[in-house]
Amino acid sequence: MRVDVLGVAFDDVTLDEAVDRALSLLEEDGPHLVATPNPEIVQRAAQDPEFARILAGASLVLPDGVGVIYAAKILGRPLRARVPGIDFASALLDQVAGTGKRLFLLGAAPGIAQQAAIRLQTSHPGLAVCGTHDGYFKEDGPVADAIREARADIVFVCLGAPKQEKWIAANAAATGARLLVGLGGSLDVFAGKVERAPESFQRLGLEWLYRLAKQPSRIGRMAKLPLFLTSAAGARLKGK
Ligand code: UDP
């Protein structure tokens, strides 16, 4: 079931269900896009019809962030669980490690994807990383070719939103991969460059607060959250 939150239709799934769905998609002809929108991305989609169309066509749209959960609740159509992109990615890799499925990492500054590959292979023994590429390239074609030549099944595309979803929409077919997941800054976390909040913060849905304390410059981005929740309340009152 999909739940509309201010124009973006989210899959009402738990983390385990999301991983099961992704594993099924890996067995079907692709390509399939998995998106993990947070409130900022939903607001972005409201201003960018092309981006909204791409999200509407995604195979799996996961609620990344407690703000989406609050908005769904305010709208009177609650989502069962928050499924952060990075948790989804880790849980998926737990399942595919040792199966022969091949992962390609695309994005972030030069060197980061390789570092992430090494760390992911340690944390997920048996994981087959078939290639990496940084996220600062000029032409799409050679990157899509590199993914095809690496015979990737899964690609983590980490260019930030909406760039990564637009890149996937334009290039997924050329890569030959079945599952392409837009994961924002996750490679920086997997590489150990950016720390995730302690588990206690994650459990309470306060990861955003921890990130804000570490990176006060994010305040501008986060200030949009109250506006997002107000829009949800407004939509509810209008009976949308
Ligand atoms: N990035 C990239 N190519 C670009 C722009 C950004 O590879 O042209 C990377 C950037 O290095 C970072 C990630 O994309 O690793 C974006 O992280 P951010 O936290 O801004 O994304 P979000 O998770 O908020 O979408």
PDB file of C-alpha atoms and ligand atoms in Angstrom:
ATOM      1  CA  MET A   1       0.000   0.000   0.000  1.00  0.00           C
ATOM      2  CA  ARG A   2       1.194   3.523  -0.813  1.00  0.00           C
ATOM      3  CA  VAL A   3       0.539   6.519   1.388  1.00  0.00           C
ATOM      4  CA  ASP A   4       0.547  10.020  -0.098  1.00  0.00           C
ATOM      5  CA  VAL A   5       2.507  12.521   1.959  1.00  0.00           C
ATOM      6  CA  LEU A   6       2.247  15.967   0.360  1.00  0.00           C
ATOM      7  CA  GLY A   7       2.569  14.655  -3.165  1.00  0.00           C
ATOM      8  CA  VAL A   8       5.026  11.778  -2.673  1.00  0.00           C
ATOM      9  CA  ALA A   9       3.592   8.259  -2.411  1.00  0.00           C
ATOM     10  CA  PHE A  10       5.447   6.232   0.218  1.00  0.00           C
ATOM     11  CA  ASP A  11       5.415   2.463   0.624  1.00  0.00           C
ATOM     12  CA  ASP A  12       3.980   1.558   4.007  1.00  0.00           C
ATOM     13  CA  VAL A  13       6.633  -1.002   4.885  1.00  0.00           C
ATOM     14  CA  THR A  14       8.858  -1.997   7.771  1.00  0.00           C
ATOM     15  CA  LEU A  15      12.595  -2.319   7.274  1.00  0.00           C
ATOM     16  CA  ASP A  16      12.342  -6.111   6.884  1.00  0.00           C
ATOM     17  CA  GLU A  17       9.507  -5.803   4.372  1.00  0.00           C
ATOM     18  CA  ALA A  18      11.467  -3.217   2.392  1.00  0.00           C
ATOM     19  CA  VAL A  19      14.438  -5.588   2.172  1.00  0.00           C
ATOM     20  CA  ASP A  20      12.162  -8.479   1.117  1.00  0.00           C
ATOM     21  CA  ARG A  21      10.661  -6.297  -1.609  1.00  0.00           C
ATOM     22  CA  ALA A  22      14.127  -5.317  -2.816  1.00  0.00           C
ATOM     23  CA  LEU A  23      15.227  -8.961  -2.903  1.00  0.00           C
ATOM     24  CA  SER A  24      12.156  -9.785  -5.051  1.00  0.00           C
ATOM     25  CA  LEU A  25      12.913  -6.867  -7.376  1.00  0.00           C
ATOM     26  CA  LEU A  26      16.415  -8.275  -7.814  1.00  0.00           C
ATOM     27  CA  GLU A  27      14.858 -11.402  -9.280  1.00  0.00           C
ATOM     28  CA  GLU A  28      12.718  -9.446 -11.784  1.00  0.00           C
ATOM     29  CA  ASP A  29      13.834  -7.730 -14.966  1.00  0.00           C
ATOM     30  CA  GLY A  30      14.952  -4.214 -14.127  1.00  0.00           C
ATOM     31  CA  PRO A  31      15.846  -1.548 -13.776  1.00  0.00           C
ATOM     32  CA  HIS A  32      14.136  -0.629 -10.500  1.00  0.00           C
ATOM     33  CA  LEU A  33      14.599   2.605  -8.597  1.00  0.00           C
ATOM     34  CA  VAL A  34      14.517   2.704  -4.816  1.00  0.00           C
ATOM     35  CA  ALA A  35      14.155   6.190  -3.337  1.00  0.00           C
ATOM     36  CA  THR A  36      14.449   7.233   0.310  1.00  0.00           C
ATOM     37  CA  PRO A  37      12.862  10.688   0.570  1.00  0.00           C
ATOM     38  CA  ASN A  38      13.056  12.820   3.718  1.00  0.00           C
ATOM     39  CA  PRO A  39      10.922  15.962   4.266  1.00  0.00           C
ATOM     40  CA  GLU A  40      13.420  18.137   2.415  1.00  0.00           C
ATOM     41  CA  ILE A  41      13.126  15.883  -0.616  1.00  0.00           C
ATOM     42  CA  VAL A  42       9.307  15.857  -0.490  1.00  0.00           C
ATOM     43  CA  GLN A  43       9.381  19.658  -0.464  1.00  0.00           C
ATOM     44  CA  ARG A  44      11.808  19.590  -3.382  1.00  0.00           C
ATOM     45  CA  ALA A  45       9.523  17.305  -5.377  1.00  0.00           C
ATOM     46  CA  ALA A  46       6.629  19.740  -4.849  1.00  0.00           C
ATOM     47  CA  GLN A  47       8.674  22.373  -6.742  1.00  0.00           C
ATOM     48  CA  ASP A  48      10.091  20.070  -9.416  1.00  0.00           C
ATOM     49  CA  PRO A  49       7.535  18.145 -11.511  1.00  0.00           C
ATOM     50  CA  GLU A  50      10.201  16.063 -13.271  1.00  0.00           C
ATOM     51  CA  PHE A  51      11.554  14.907  -9.914  1.00  0.00           C
ATOM     52  CA  ALA A  52       8.013  14.195  -8.647  1.00  0.00           C
ATOM     53  CA  ARG A  53       7.332  12.066 -11.742  1.00  0.00           C
ATOM     54  CA  ILE A  54      10.514  10.063 -11.200  1.00  0.00           C
ATOM     55  CA  LEU A  55       9.571   9.395  -7.558  1.00  0.00           C
ATOM     56  CA  ALA A  56       6.065   8.357  -8.619  1.00  0.00           C
ATOM     57  CA  GLY A  57       7.596   5.811 -10.978  1.00  0.00           C
ATOM     58  CA  ALA A  58       9.994   4.334  -8.388  1.00  0.00           C
ATOM     59  CA  SER A  59       9.568   0.691  -7.425  1.00  0.00           C
ATOM     60  CA  LEU A  60      10.068   1.385  -3.760  1.00  0.00           C
ATOM     61  CA  VAL A  61       9.732   4.703  -1.903  1.00  0.00           C
ATOM     62  CA  LEU A  62      10.904   4.483   1.707  1.00  0.00           C
ATOM     63  CA  PRO A  63      10.143   7.027   4.445  1.00  0.00           C
ATOM     64  CA  ASP A  64      13.584   8.253   5.477  1.00  0.00           C
ATOM     65  CA  GLY A  65      13.210  10.373   8.541  1.00  0.00           C
ATOM     66  CA  VAL A  66      10.904  10.982  11.393  1.00  0.00           C
ATOM     67  CA  GLY A  67       9.486  14.123   9.715  1.00  0.00           C
ATOM     68  CA  VAL A  68       7.763  12.001   7.052  1.00  0.00           C
ATOM     69  CA  ILE A  69       6.268   9.814   9.783  1.00  0.00           C
ATOM     70  CA  TYR A  70       4.946  12.868  11.683  1.00  0.00           C
ATOM     71  CA  ALA A  71       3.465  14.348   8.497  1.00  0.00           C
ATOM     72  CA  ALA A  72       1.732  11.064   7.616  1.00  0.00           C
ATOM     73  CA  LYS A  73       0.266  10.961  11.117  1.00  0.00           C
ATOM     74  CA  ILE A  74      -0.929  14.571  10.898  1.00  0.00           C
ATOM     75  CA  LEU A  75      -2.519  13.745   7.532  1.00  0.00           C
ATOM     76  CA  GLY A  76      -4.431  10.909   9.188  1.00  0.00           C
ATOM     77  CA  ARG A  77      -2.775   8.158   7.130  1.00  0.00           C
ATOM     78  CA  PRO A  78       0.012   6.916   9.400  1.00  0.00           C
ATOM     79  CA  LEU A  79       2.963   4.970   8.037  1.00  0.00           C
ATOM     80  CA  ARG A  80       3.998   1.956  10.066  1.00  0.00           C
ATOM     81  CA  ALA A  81       7.723   2.575  10.220  1.00  0.00           C
ATOM     82  CA  ARG A  82      10.591   4.902   9.520  1.00  0.00           C
ATOM     83  CA  VAL A  83      13.002   3.215   7.123  1.00  0.00           C
ATOM     84  CA  PRO A  84      16.225   5.245   6.951  1.00  0.00           C
ATOM     85  CA  GLY A  85      18.018   4.714   3.650  1.00  0.00           C
ATOM     86  CA  ILE A  86      21.259   3.788   5.344  1.00  0.00           C
ATOM     87  CA  ASP A  87      19.585   1.113   7.525  1.00  0.00           C
ATOM     88  CA  PHE A  88      17.838  -0.282   4.455  1.00  0.00           C
ATOM     89  CA  ALA A  89      21.173  -0.398   2.594  1.00  0.00           C
ATOM     90  CA  SER A  90      22.937  -2.236   5.452  1.00  0.00           C
ATOM     91  CA  ALA A  91      20.102  -4.718   5.919  1.00  0.00           C
ATOM     92  CA  LEU A  92      19.985  -5.405   2.178  1.00  0.00           C
ATOM     93  CA  LEU A  93      23.729  -6.048   2.112  1.00  0.00           C
ATOM     94  CA  ASP A  94      23.347  -8.497   5.028  1.00  0.00           C
ATOM     95  CA  GLN A  95      21.021 -10.504   2.790  1.00  0.00           C
ATOM     96  CA  VAL A  96      22.996 -10.320  -0.457  1.00  0.00           C
ATOM     97  CA  ALA A  97      26.471 -10.950   1.005  1.00  0.00           C
ATOM     98  CA  GLY A  98      27.591 -14.403  -0.023  1.00  0.00           C
ATOM     99  CA  THR A  99      24.886 -14.812  -2.690  1.00  0.00           C
ATOM    100  CA  GLY A 100      27.036 -13.683  -5.624  1.00  0.00           C
ATOM    101  CA  LYS A 101      24.961 -10.536  -6.208  1.00  0.00           C
ATOM    102  CA  ARG A 102      27.269  -7.734  -7.276  1.00  0.00           C
ATOM    103  CA  LEU A 103      27.274  -4.219  -5.790  1.00  0.00           C
ATOM    104  CA  PHE A 104      28.612  -1.040  -7.423  1.00  0.00           C
ATOM    105  CA  LEU A 105      29.149   2.118  -5.362  1.00  0.00           C
ATOM    106  CA  LEU A 106      28.706   5.438  -7.163  1.00  0.00           C
ATOM    107  CA  GLY A 107      29.130   8.847  -5.587  1.00  0.00           C
ATOM    108  CA  ALA A 108      30.910  11.097  -3.082  1.00  0.00           C
ATOM    109  CA  ALA A 109      34.358  12.675  -3.331  1.00  0.00           C
ATOM    110  CA  PRO A 110      37.201  10.758  -5.011  1.00  0.00           C
ATOM    111  CA  GLY A 111      38.465   7.905  -2.824  1.00  0.00           C
ATOM    112  CA  ILE A 112      35.378   7.713  -0.597  1.00  0.00           C
ATOM    113  CA  ALA A 113      33.558   4.976  -2.532  1.00  0.00           C
ATOM    114  CA  GLN A 114      36.689   2.736  -2.458  1.00  0.00           C
ATOM    115  CA  GLN A 115      37.032   3.291   1.276  1.00  0.00           C
ATOM    116  CA  ALA A 116      33.342   2.505   1.747  1.00  0.00           C
ATOM    117  CA  ALA A 117      33.795  -0.685  -0.301  1.00  0.00           C
ATOM    118  CA  ILE A 118      36.601  -1.907   1.970  1.00  0.00           C
ATOM    119  CA  ARG A 119      34.622  -1.197   5.121  1.00  0.00           C
ATOM    120  CA  LEU A 120      31.418  -2.737   3.761  1.00  0.00           C
ATOM    121  CA  GLN A 121      33.270  -5.908   2.795  1.00  0.00           C
ATOM    122  CA  THR A 122      34.525  -6.150   6.380  1.00  0.00           C
ATOM    123  CA  SER A 123      31.115  -5.523   7.925  1.00  0.00           C
ATOM    124  CA  HIS A 124      29.321  -7.831   5.440  1.00  0.00           C
ATOM    125  CA  PRO A 125      31.639 -10.797   4.865  1.00  0.00           C
ATOM    126  CA  GLY A 126      31.180 -12.346   1.427  1.00  0.00           C
ATOM    127  CA  LEU A 127      29.871  -9.105  -0.103  1.00  0.00           C
ATOM    128  CA  ALA A 128      30.839  -8.798  -3.785  1.00  0.00           C
ATOM    129  CA  VAL A 129      31.685  -5.165  -4.577  1.00  0.00           C
ATOM    130  CA  CYS A 130      32.294  -5.168  -8.334  1.00  0.00           C
ATOM    131  CA  GLY A 131      33.313  -1.522  -8.758  1.00  0.00           C
ATOM    132  CA  THR A 132      33.290   2.052  -7.503  1.00  0.00           C
ATOM    133  CA  HIS A 133      33.234   5.541  -9.031  1.00  0.00           C
ATOM    134  CA  ASP A 134      33.287   8.980  -7.434  1.00  0.00           C
ATOM    135  CA  GLY A 135      30.337  11.347  -7.838  1.00  0.00           C
ATOM    136  CA  TYR A 136      32.139  14.237  -9.531  1.00  0.00           C
ATOM    137  CA  PHE A 137      32.121  13.317 -13.223  1.00  0.00           C
ATOM    138  CA  LYS A 138      31.179  15.317 -16.307  1.00  0.00           C
ATOM    139  CA  GLU A 139      29.674  12.698 -18.610  1.00  0.00           C
ATOM    140  CA  ASP A 140      27.150  10.050 -17.642  1.00  0.00           C
ATOM    141  CA  GLY A 141      27.879   7.611 -20.488  1.00  0.00           C
ATOM    142  CA  PRO A 142      31.282   6.335 -19.345  1.00  0.00           C
ATOM    143  CA  VAL A 143      29.994   5.868 -15.784  1.00  0.00           C
ATOM    144  CA  ALA A 144      26.986   3.837 -16.948  1.00  0.00           C
ATOM    145  CA  ASP A 145      29.355   1.806 -19.164  1.00  0.00           C
ATOM    146  CA  ALA A 146      31.668   1.111 -16.198  1.00  0.00           C
ATOM    147  CA  ILE A 147      28.684  -0.210 -14.197  1.00  0.00           C
ATOM    148  CA  ARG A 148      27.578  -2.407 -17.115  1.00  0.00           C
ATOM    149  CA  GLU A 149      31.103  -3.762 -17.606  1.00  0.00           C
ATOM    150  CA  ALA A 150      31.319  -4.545 -13.885  1.00  0.00           C
ATOM    151  CA  ARG A 151      28.094  -6.598 -14.285  1.00  0.00           C
ATOM    152  CA  ALA A 152      26.504  -4.950 -11.264  1.00  0.00           C
ATOM    153  CA  ASP A 153      23.157  -6.172  -9.936  1.00  0.00           C
ATOM    154  CA  ILE A 154      22.779  -3.386  -7.366  1.00  0.00           C
ATOM    155  CA  VAL A 155      24.047   0.198  -7.548  1.00  0.00           C
ATOM    156  CA  PHE A 156      24.098   2.578  -4.600  1.00  0.00           C
ATOM    157  CA  VAL A 157      23.844   6.013  -6.260  1.00  0.00           C
ATOM    158  CA  CYS A 158      24.979   8.663  -3.774  1.00  0.00           C
ATOM    159  CA  LEU A 159      24.942  12.049  -5.507  1.00  0.00           C
ATOM    160  CA  GLY A 160      22.406  13.789  -3.238  1.00  0.00           C
ATOM    161  CA  ALA A 161      18.754  14.358  -4.196  1.00  0.00           C
ATOM    162  CA  PRO A 162      17.386  15.069  -6.752  1.00  0.00           C
ATOM    163  CA  LYS A 163      20.574  14.578  -8.775  1.00  0.00           C
ATOM    164  CA  GLN A 164      20.832  10.882  -7.944  1.00  0.00           C
ATOM    165  CA  GLU A 165      17.207  10.063  -8.843  1.00  0.00           C
ATOM    166  CA  LYS A 166      17.503  12.008 -12.107  1.00  0.00           C
ATOM    167  CA  TRP A 167      20.749  10.228 -12.886  1.00  0.00           C
ATOM    168  CA  ILE A 168      19.066   6.880 -12.256  1.00  0.00           C
ATOM    169  CA  ALA A 169      16.054   7.786 -14.426  1.00  0.00           C
ATOM    170  CA  ALA A 170      18.321   8.768 -17.311  1.00  0.00           C
ATOM    171  CA  ASN A 171      20.949   6.037 -17.039  1.00  0.00           C
ATOM    172  CA  ALA A 172      19.532   2.988 -15.256  1.00  0.00           C
ATOM    173  CA  ALA A 173      18.764   1.067 -18.455  1.00  0.00           C
ATOM    174  CA  ALA A 174      22.294   1.638 -19.788  1.00  0.00           C
ATOM    175  CA  THR A 175      23.872   0.253 -16.595  1.00  0.00           C
ATOM    176  CA  GLY A 176      22.210  -3.158 -16.959  1.00  0.00           C
ATOM    177  CA  ALA A 177      21.715  -3.235 -13.159  1.00  0.00           C
ATOM    178  CA  ARG A 178      18.421  -4.360 -11.645  1.00  0.00           C
ATOM    179  CA  LEU A 179      18.254  -2.299  -8.476  1.00  0.00           C
ATOM    180  CA  LEU A 180      19.487   1.279  -8.199  1.00  0.00           C
ATOM    181  CA  VAL A 181      19.150   2.903  -4.801  1.00  0.00           C
ATOM    182  CA  GLY A 182      19.472   6.655  -4.212  1.00  0.00           C
ATOM    183  CA  LEU A 183      21.261   7.010  -0.880  1.00  0.00           C
ATOM    184  CA  GLY A 184      22.449  10.628  -0.508  1.00  0.00           C
ATOM    185  CA  GLY A 185      25.418  10.962   1.817  1.00  0.00           C
ATOM    186  CA  SER A 186      25.540   7.285   2.832  1.00  0.00           C
ATOM    187  CA  LEU A 187      28.936   6.548   1.259  1.00  0.00           C
ATOM    188  CA  ASP A 188      30.508   9.159   3.537  1.00  0.00           C
ATOM    189  CA  VAL A 189      29.040   7.266   6.501  1.00  0.00           C
ATOM    190  CA  PHE A 190      30.032   3.820   5.180  1.00  0.00           C
ATOM    191  CA  ALA A 191      33.565   5.134   4.552  1.00  0.00           C
ATOM    192  CA  GLY A 192      33.743   6.339   8.169  1.00  0.00           C
ATOM    193  CA  LYS A 193      34.090  10.003   7.111  1.00  0.00           C
ATOM    194  CA  VAL A 194      30.818  11.076   8.686  1.00  0.00           C
ATOM    195  CA  GLU A 195      29.686   9.655  11.992  1.00  0.00           C
ATOM    196  CA  ARG A 196      26.145   8.480  12.505  1.00  0.00           C
ATOM    197  CA  ALA A 197      24.290   9.476  15.634  1.00  0.00           C
ATOM    198  CA  PRO A 198      24.608   7.100  18.610  1.00  0.00           C
ATOM    199  CA  GLU A 199      21.969   4.376  18.647  1.00  0.00           C
ATOM    200  CA  SER A 200      20.053   6.010  21.496  1.00  0.00           C
ATOM    201  CA  PHE A 201      19.449   9.090  19.297  1.00  0.00           C
ATOM    202  CA  GLN A 202      18.499   6.887  16.335  1.00  0.00           C
ATOM    203  CA  ARG A 203      16.016   4.915  18.435  1.00  0.00           C
ATOM    204  CA  LEU A 204      14.317   8.095  19.626  1.00  0.00           C
ATOM    205  CA  GLY A 205      14.074   9.449  16.082  1.00  0.00           C
ATOM    206  CA  LEU A 206      16.470  12.259  17.046  1.00  0.00           C
ATOM    207  CA  GLU A 207      19.244  11.572  14.561  1.00  0.00           C
ATOM    208  CA  TRP A 208      18.494  14.970  12.973  1.00  0.00           C
ATOM    209  CA  LEU A 209      19.192  16.686  16.310  1.00  0.00           C
ATOM    210  CA  TYR A 210      22.570  14.987  16.626  1.00  0.00           C
ATOM    211  CA  ARG A 211      23.488  15.929  13.058  1.00  0.00           C
ATOM    212  CA  LEU A 212      22.465  19.514  13.748  1.00  0.00           C
ATOM    213  CA  ALA A 213      24.661  19.662  16.858  1.00  0.00           C
ATOM    214  CA  LYS A 214      27.618  18.303  14.855  1.00  0.00           C
ATOM    215  CA  GLN A 215      26.979  20.465  11.800  1.00  0.00           C
ATOM    216  CA  PRO A 216      25.178  23.672  12.867  1.00  0.00           C
ATOM    217  CA  SER A 217      25.293  24.854   9.233  1.00  0.00           C
ATOM    218  CA  ARG A 218      22.439  22.404   8.546  1.00  0.00           C
ATOM    219  CA  ILE A 219      20.061  24.695  10.422  1.00  0.00           C
ATOM    220  CA  GLY A 220      18.909  26.356   7.173  1.00  0.00           C
ATOM    221  CA  ARG A 221      17.932  22.978   5.699  1.00  0.00           C
ATOM    222  CA  MET A 222      16.232  21.861   8.893  1.00  0.00           C
ATOM    223  CA  ALA A 223      14.300  25.073   9.414  1.00  0.00           C
ATOM    224  CA  LYS A 224      12.075  23.845   6.601  1.00  0.00           C
ATOM    225  CA  LEU A 225      10.754  20.983   8.737  1.00  0.00           C
ATOM    226  CA  PRO A 226       8.176  23.006  10.731  1.00  0.00           C
ATOM    227  CA  LEU A 227       6.903  24.364   7.395  1.00  0.00           C
ATOM    228  CA  PHE A 228       6.589  20.813   6.120  1.00  0.00           C
ATOM    229  CA  LEU A 229       4.517  19.757   9.136  1.00  0.00           C
ATOM    230  CA  THR A 230       2.401  22.909   8.853  1.00  0.00           C
ATOM    231  CA  SER A 231       1.697  22.022   5.200  1.00  0.00           C
ATOM    232  CA  ALA A 232       0.604  18.565   6.353  1.00  0.00           C
ATOM    233  CA  ALA A 233      -1.758  20.126   8.912  1.00  0.00           C
ATOM    234  CA  GLY A 234      -3.083  22.512   6.251  1.00  0.00           C
ATOM    235  CA  ALA A 235      -3.697  19.655   3.821  1.00  0.00           C
ATOM    236  CA  ARG A 236      -5.511  17.709   6.541  1.00  0.00           C
ATOM    237  CA  LEU A 237      -7.764  20.663   7.324  1.00  0.00           C
ATOM    238  CA  LYS A 238      -8.570  21.032   3.635  1.00  0.00           C
ATOM    239  CA  GLY A 239      -9.473  17.352   3.621  1.00  0.00           C
ATOM    240  CA  LYS A 240      -6.764  16.361   1.128  1.00  0.00           C
TER     241      LYS A 240
HETATM  242  N1  UDP B   1      27.764  14.357  -4.273  1.00  0.00           N
HETATM  243  C1  UDP B   1      28.321  13.778  -5.393  1.00  0.00           C
HETATM  244  N2  UDP B   1      28.278  14.457  -6.568  1.00  0.00           N
HETATM  245  C2  UDP B   1      27.713  15.681  -6.687  1.00  0.00           C
HETATM  246  C3  UDP B   1      27.096  16.248  -5.543  1.00  0.00           C
HETATM  247  C4  UDP B   1      27.130  15.560  -4.334  1.00  0.00           C
HETATM  248  O1  UDP B   1      28.842  12.679  -5.328  1.00  0.00           O
HETATM  249  O2  UDP B   1      27.713  16.231  -7.789  1.00  0.00           O
HETATM  250  C5  UDP B   1      27.794  13.606  -3.013  1.00  0.00           C
HETATM  251  C6  UDP B   1      28.412  14.335  -1.835  1.00  0.00           C
HETATM  252  O3  UDP B   1      29.814  14.190  -1.885  1.00  0.00           O
HETATM  253  C7  UDP B   1      27.780  13.592  -0.668  1.00  0.00           C
HETATM  254  C8  UDP B   1      26.407  13.245  -1.213  1.00  0.00           C
HETATM  255  O4  UDP B   1      26.485  13.350  -2.632  1.00  0.00           O
HETATM  256  O5  UDP B   1      28.497  12.424  -0.405  1.00  0.00           O
HETATM  257  C9  UDP B   1      25.274  14.164  -0.758  1.00  0.00           C
HETATM  258  O6  UDP B   1      25.157  14.155   0.587  1.00  0.00           O
HETATM  259  P1  UDP B   1      23.985  14.922   1.343  1.00  0.00           P
HETATM  260  O7  UDP B   1      24.102  14.573   2.782  1.00  0.00           O
HETATM  261  O8  UDP B   1      23.940  16.366   0.927  1.00  0.00           O
HETATM  262  O9  UDP B   1      22.717  14.232   0.659  1.00  0.00           O
HETATM  263  P2  UDP B   1      21.306  13.915   1.244  1.00  0.00           P
HETATM  264  O10 UDP B   1      21.483  12.617   2.002  1.00  0.00           O
HETATM  265  O11 UDP B   1      20.911  15.072   2.127  1.00  0.00           O
HETATM  266  O12 UDP B   1      20.502  13.790  -0.025  1.00  0.00           O
END
